mmCIF file of C-alpha atoms in Angstrom:
data_model
loop_
_atom_site.group_PDB
_atom_site.id
_atom_site.type_symbol
_atom_site.label_atom_id
_atom_site.label_comp_id
_atom_site.label_asym_id
_atom_site.label_seq_id
_atom_site.Cartn_x
_atom_site.Cartn_y
_atom_site.Cartn_z
ATOM 1 C CA MET A 1 8.969 -1.210 42.838
ATOM 2 C CA GLN A 2 8.848 -1.223 39.145
ATOM 3 C CA ASP A 3 6.572 1.089 37.075
ATOM 4 C CA GLU A 4 3.859 -0.805 34.939
ATOM 5 C CA MET A 5 4.410 -0.342 30.811
ATOM 6 C CA THR A 6 1.614 0.687 29.440
ATOM 7 C CA ILE A 7 -0.103 -0.750 26.189
ATOM 8 C CA ALA A 8 0.883 2.509 24.328
ATOM 9 C CA GLU A 9 4.836 1.787 25.368
ATOM 10 C CA ALA A 10 4.542 -2.086 24.822
ATOM 11 C CA ALA A 11 3.261 -1.995 21.343
ATOM 12 C CA ASP A 12 6.406 0.703 20.650
ATOM 13 C CA ARG A 13 8.692 -1.952 22.072
ATOM 14 C CA VAL A 14 6.707 -5.307 20.134
ATOM 15 C CA SER A 15 7.425 -2.978 16.742
ATOM 16 C CA SER A 16 11.240 -2.177 17.619
ATOM 17 C CA TRP A 17 11.694 -5.892 17.978
ATOM 18 C CA LEU A 18 9.550 -6.963 15.435
ATOM 19 C CA PRO A 19 10.990 -5.282 12.214
ATOM 20 C CA GLY A 20 8.585 -5.475 9.103
ATOM 21 C CA HIS A 21 5.481 -6.352 11.551
ATOM 22 C CA ARG A 22 2.850 -4.090 11.901
ATOM 23 C CA VAL A 23 2.186 -3.401 15.464
ATOM 24 C CA GLU A 24 -1.359 -1.512 15.800
ATOM 25 C CA ILE A 25 -3.616 -1.432 18.921
ATOM 26 C CA LEU A 26 -7.504 -1.867 18.324
ATOM 27 C CA MET A 27 -10.188 -1.726 21.484
ATOM 28 C CA GLY A 28 -7.045 -1.402 24.149
ATOM 29 C CA SER A 29 -5.698 -4.759 22.696
ATOM 30 C CA MET A 30 -2.298 -4.819 20.803
ATOM 31 C CA ILE A 31 -2.113 -6.797 17.511
ATOM 32 C CA VAL A 32 0.682 -7.794 15.774
ATOM 33 C CA THR A 33 0.471 -8.910 11.968
ATOM 34 C CA PRO A 34 3.293 -10.640 10.024
ATOM 35 C CA PRO A 35 5.105 -8.886 6.958
ATOM 36 C CA ALA A 36 2.824 -9.423 3.593
ATOM 37 C CA ASP A 37 2.745 -12.142 1.277
ATOM 38 C CA GLY A 38 3.248 -11.361 -2.241
ATOM 39 C CA ALA A 39 -0.093 -11.589 -3.407
ATOM 40 C CA HIS A 40 -1.146 -9.152 -0.708
ATOM 41 C CA VAL A 41 1.899 -6.618 -1.939
ATOM 42 C CA LEU A 42 0.876 -7.301 -5.844
ATOM 43 C CA SER A 43 -2.990 -6.488 -4.790
ATOM 44 C CA LEU A 44 -2.029 -3.027 -3.305
ATOM 45 C CA THR A 45 0.256 -2.617 -5.967
ATOM 46 C CA TRP A 46 -2.482 -3.036 -8.555
ATOM 47 C CA LEU A 47 -4.828 -0.802 -6.745
ATOM 48 C CA MET A 48 -2.215 2.289 -6.144
ATOM 49 C CA GLY A 49 -1.995 1.838 -9.983
ATOM 50 C CA GLU A 50 -5.933 2.105 -10.378
ATOM 51 C CA PHE A 51 -6.371 5.289 -8.384
ATOM 52 C CA HIS A 52 -3.550 6.820 -10.000
ATOM 53 C CA ASP A 53 -5.318 5.789 -13.622
ATOM 54 C CA ALA A 54 -8.672 7.387 -12.069
ATOM 55 C CA ARG A 55 -6.527 10.653 -11.323
ATOM 56 C CA ALA A 56 -8.039 10.324 -7.719
ATOM 57 C CA ARG A 57 -5.522 13.258 -7.212
ATOM 58 C CA GLN A 58 -7.082 15.762 -9.201
ATOM 59 C CA ALA A 59 -10.794 14.421 -7.426
ATOM 60 C CA GLY A 60 -9.044 16.048 -4.109
ATOM 61 C CA VAL A 61 -8.181 13.193 -2.555
ATOM 62 C CA ARG A 62 -4.957 11.299 -1.905
ATOM 63 C CA TYR A 63 -4.507 7.583 -1.351
ATOM 64 C CA GLY A 64 -1.526 4.956 -0.087
ATOM 65 C CA GLN A 65 -0.131 2.142 1.956
ATOM 66 C CA ALA A 66 -0.152 2.297 5.652
ATOM 67 C CA ILE A 67 -0.862 5.524 6.537
ATOM 68 C CA GLY A 68 -1.743 5.588 10.679
ATOM 69 C CA LEU A 69 -5.192 6.316 11.680
ATOM 70 C CA TRP A 70 -6.051 7.451 15.314
ATOM 71 C CA LEU A 71 -9.349 5.533 16.234
ATOM 72 C CA SER A 72 -11.628 6.951 18.542
ATOM 73 C CA SER A 73 -12.579 3.213 20.096
ATOM 74 C CA GLY A 74 -10.085 3.407 22.946
ATOM 75 C CA PRO A 75 -7.322 6.537 24.040
ATOM 76 C CA ASP A 76 -4.723 4.264 22.526
ATOM 77 C CA ASP A 77 -6.359 2.712 20.106
ATOM 78 C CA TYR A 78 -4.848 3.198 16.219
ATOM 79 C CA ALA A 79 -4.496 1.341 13.021
ATOM 80 C CA ILE A 80 -2.423 1.108 10.103
ATOM 81 C CA PRO A 81 -4.663 -0.121 7.241
ATOM 82 C CA ASP A 82 -3.165 -1.510 4.631
ATOM 83 C CA PHE A 83 -4.431 1.111 1.817
ATOM 84 C CA ALA A 84 -6.584 4.417 2.548
ATOM 85 C CA VAL A 85 -8.295 6.863 0.856
ATOM 86 C CA VAL A 86 -8.234 10.169 2.522
ATOM 87 C CA ASP A 87 -8.769 14.197 2.152
ATOM 88 C CA ALA A 88 -6.039 15.853 0.274
ATOM 89 C CA ASP A 89 -5.118 18.156 3.270
ATOM 90 C CA PHE A 90 -4.596 14.658 5.816
ATOM 91 C CA MET A 91 -1.002 15.835 6.709
ATOM 92 C CA ASP A 92 -2.620 18.781 8.666
ATOM 93 C CA ALA A 93 -4.513 16.293 10.650
ATOM 94 C CA ASP A 94 -1.764 14.706 12.679
ATOM 95 C CA VAL A 95 -2.877 13.160 16.391
ATOM 96 C CA ARG A 96 0.145 11.661 17.361
ATOM 97 C CA LYS A 97 2.785 8.720 16.333
ATOM 98 C CA ASN A 98 2.463 9.796 13.215
ATOM 99 C CA CYS A 99 -1.215 8.836 12.491
ATOM 100 C CA TYR A 100 -4.091 10.844 11.492
ATOM 101 C CA ALA A 101 -7.624 11.995 12.675
ATOM 102 C CA ALA A 102 -10.392 9.516 11.516
ATOM 103 C CA ASN A 103 -12.197 12.569 9.722
ATOM 104 C CA ILE A 104 -9.980 12.898 7.084
ATOM 105 C CA PHE A 105 -10.371 9.149 6.107
ATOM 106 C CA ARG A 106 -13.021 8.575 3.245
ATOM 107 C CA LEU A 107 -12.121 4.776 2.613
ATOM 108 C CA VAL A 108 -10.129 2.305 4.471
ATOM 109 C CA LEU A 109 -8.894 -1.067 2.998
ATOM 110 C CA GLU A 110 -7.576 -4.173 4.606
ATOM 111 C CA VAL A 111 -6.222 -7.398 2.724
ATOM 112 C CA THR A 112 -6.260 -10.646 5.482
ATOM 113 C CA SER A 113 -3.599 -12.059 6.336
ATOM 114 C CA SER A 114 -3.298 -14.832 9.259
ATOM 115 C CA ASN A 115 -5.479 -12.702 11.582
ATOM 116 C CA TRP A 116 -8.314 -12.794 9.258
ATOM 117 C CA SER A 117 -11.027 -12.115 12.365
ATOM 118 C CA ASP A 118 -9.479 -8.921 13.551
ATOM 119 C CA ASP A 119 -10.272 -7.105 10.217
ATOM 120 C CA ARG A 120 -13.450 -8.990 9.612
ATOM 121 C CA ILE A 121 -14.375 -8.575 13.272
ATOM 122 C CA THR A 122 -12.847 -6.023 15.332
ATOM 123 C CA LYS A 123 -11.265 -3.578 12.756
ATOM 124 C CA ALA A 124 -14.767 -3.352 11.441
ATOM 125 C CA GLU A 125 -16.213 -2.149 14.904
ATOM 126 C CA CYS A 126 -13.015 0.133 15.082
ATOM 127 C CA TYR A 127 -13.577 1.758 11.718
ATOM 128 C CA ALA A 128 -17.076 2.426 12.146
ATOM 129 C CA LEU A 129 -16.808 4.145 16.402
ATOM 130 C CA SER A 130 -14.028 6.652 14.358
ATOM 131 C CA GLY A 131 -16.756 7.000 11.561
ATOM 132 C CA ILE A 132 -14.860 6.100 8.611
ATOM 133 C CA PRO A 133 -17.628 6.382 5.658
ATOM 134 C CA ALA A 134 -16.355 3.017 3.655
ATOM 135 C CA TYR A 135 -14.461 -0.100 4.933
ATOM 136 C CA VAL A 136 -13.326 -2.918 2.577
ATOM 137 C CA VAL A 137 -12.048 -6.189 3.608
ATOM 138 C CA VAL A 138 -10.226 -8.389 0.951
ATOM 139 C CA ASP A 139 -11.077 -11.725 2.578
ATOM 140 C CA ARG A 140 -8.626 -14.247 1.014
ATOM 141 C CA ASN A 141 -9.699 -16.606 3.916
ATOM 142 C CA HIS A 142 -13.362 -16.527 2.563
ATOM 143 C CA ASP A 143 -12.616 -15.595 -1.162
ATOM 144 C CA GLU A 144 -14.495 -12.603 -0.861
ATOM 145 C CA VAL A 145 -14.732 -8.976 -0.624
ATOM 146 C CA LEU A 146 -16.898 -7.237 1.498
ATOM 147 C CA VAL A 147 -17.661 -3.426 1.424
ATOM 148 C CA HIS A 148 -18.759 -1.586 4.700
ATOM 149 C CA THR A 149 -20.797 1.427 4.740
ATOM 150 C CA GLU A 150 -23.032 3.622 6.800
ATOM 151 C CA PRO A 151 -21.106 3.463 10.187
ATOM 152 C CA GLU A 152 -23.475 3.798 12.852
ATOM 153 C CA GLY A 153 -21.982 3.287 16.357
ATOM 154 C CA ALA A 154 -20.052 -0.011 16.847
ATOM 155 C CA LYS A 155 -21.397 -1.263 13.276
ATOM 156 C CA TYR A 156 -21.713 -0.668 9.639
ATOM 157 C CA GLN A 157 -25.321 -0.551 9.093
ATOM 158 C CA ARG A 158 -24.465 -1.908 5.167
ATOM 159 C CA ILE A 159 -22.172 -4.539 4.634
ATOM 160 C CA THR A 160 -22.318 -5.868 0.386
ATOM 161 C CA PRO A 161 -20.284 -9.432 0.154
ATOM 162 C CA TYR A 162 -18.842 -9.666 -3.717
ATOM 163 C CA LYS A 163 -17.787 -12.961 -4.988
ATOM 164 C CA ARG A 164 -15.055 -13.858 -7.753
ATOM 165 C CA GLY A 165 -16.021 -12.849 -10.785
ATOM 166 C CA ALA A 166 -17.407 -9.621 -9.833
ATOM 167 C CA THR A 167 -16.433 -6.037 -10.358
ATOM 168 C CA PHE A 168 -17.840 -3.466 -7.864
ATOM 169 C CA PRO A 169 -18.085 0.756 -7.657
ATOM 170 C CA LEU A 170 -16.641 2.561 -4.804
ATOM 171 C CA PRO A 171 -18.761 4.028 -2.489
ATOM 172 C CA SER A 172 -19.493 7.537 -3.899
ATOM 173 C CA CYS A 173 -18.573 9.056 -0.306
ATOM 174 C CA VAL A 174 -14.876 7.859 -1.360
ATOM 175 C CA GLY A 175 -15.104 10.794 -4.513
ATOM 176 C CA VAL A 176 -13.512 8.775 -7.008
ATOM 177 C CA ALA A 177 -15.523 6.487 -9.706
ATOM 178 C CA LEU A 178 -13.864 3.672 -10.061
ATOM 179 C CA GLU A 179 -14.886 0.119 -10.371
ATOM 180 C CA LEU A 180 -12.794 -2.318 -8.753
ATOM 181 C CA SER A 181 -11.915 -6.231 -9.514
ATOM 182 C CA VAL A 182 -12.782 -8.986 -7.155
ATOM 183 C CA ASP A 183 -10.383 -11.240 -8.516
ATOM 184 C CA ARG A 184 -7.353 -8.823 -8.882
ATOM 185 C CA LEU A 185 -7.904 -7.897 -5.295
ATOM 186 C CA LEU A 186 -7.806 -11.119 -4.063
ATOM 187 C CA ASP A 187 -4.915 -12.558 -6.209
ATOM 188 C CA GLY A 188 -3.155 -9.932 -6.807
ATOM 189 C CA ASP A 189 -2.452 -10.629 -10.456
ATOM 190 C CA ASP A 190 -4.077 -10.910 -13.713
#
């Protein structure tokens, strides 16, 4: 009799089969995201520059792409957000599988790809359940940026949409005073 594979084991196997794809477990289901396209990459590169210019490290935070996040939405749940702002000592909060405890995350940002509903719905629930103070969705399918704040249970109490041509301030919980361009986040270019 063969042992059944756990979702965590299956995720590890799929990850090895699909290099460049992002494999996550959200609410007990495996999510596989294809490699980012050019606009996605440029958007995140621009964002990294904005945080560097705002002297985020001097404000006591670190930031980066693909920092693994251990979620409280399920026993094997984890996400690999496109971009995150974390406490400066985040590496002391390693849980497992190169993922870090949710309490050190100040902001998580996702740029939508082909599976955009995961970013708008499933990840919003998982991040709220995990107490992530600010969640930003760069929704290229709906041409807007959504800023989620005030997590309570599986929902964010405040979701503020921003359309093209607008800028928006980062929520104060991030710890960095920064105004971001919706157009640059959506397009990744001037």
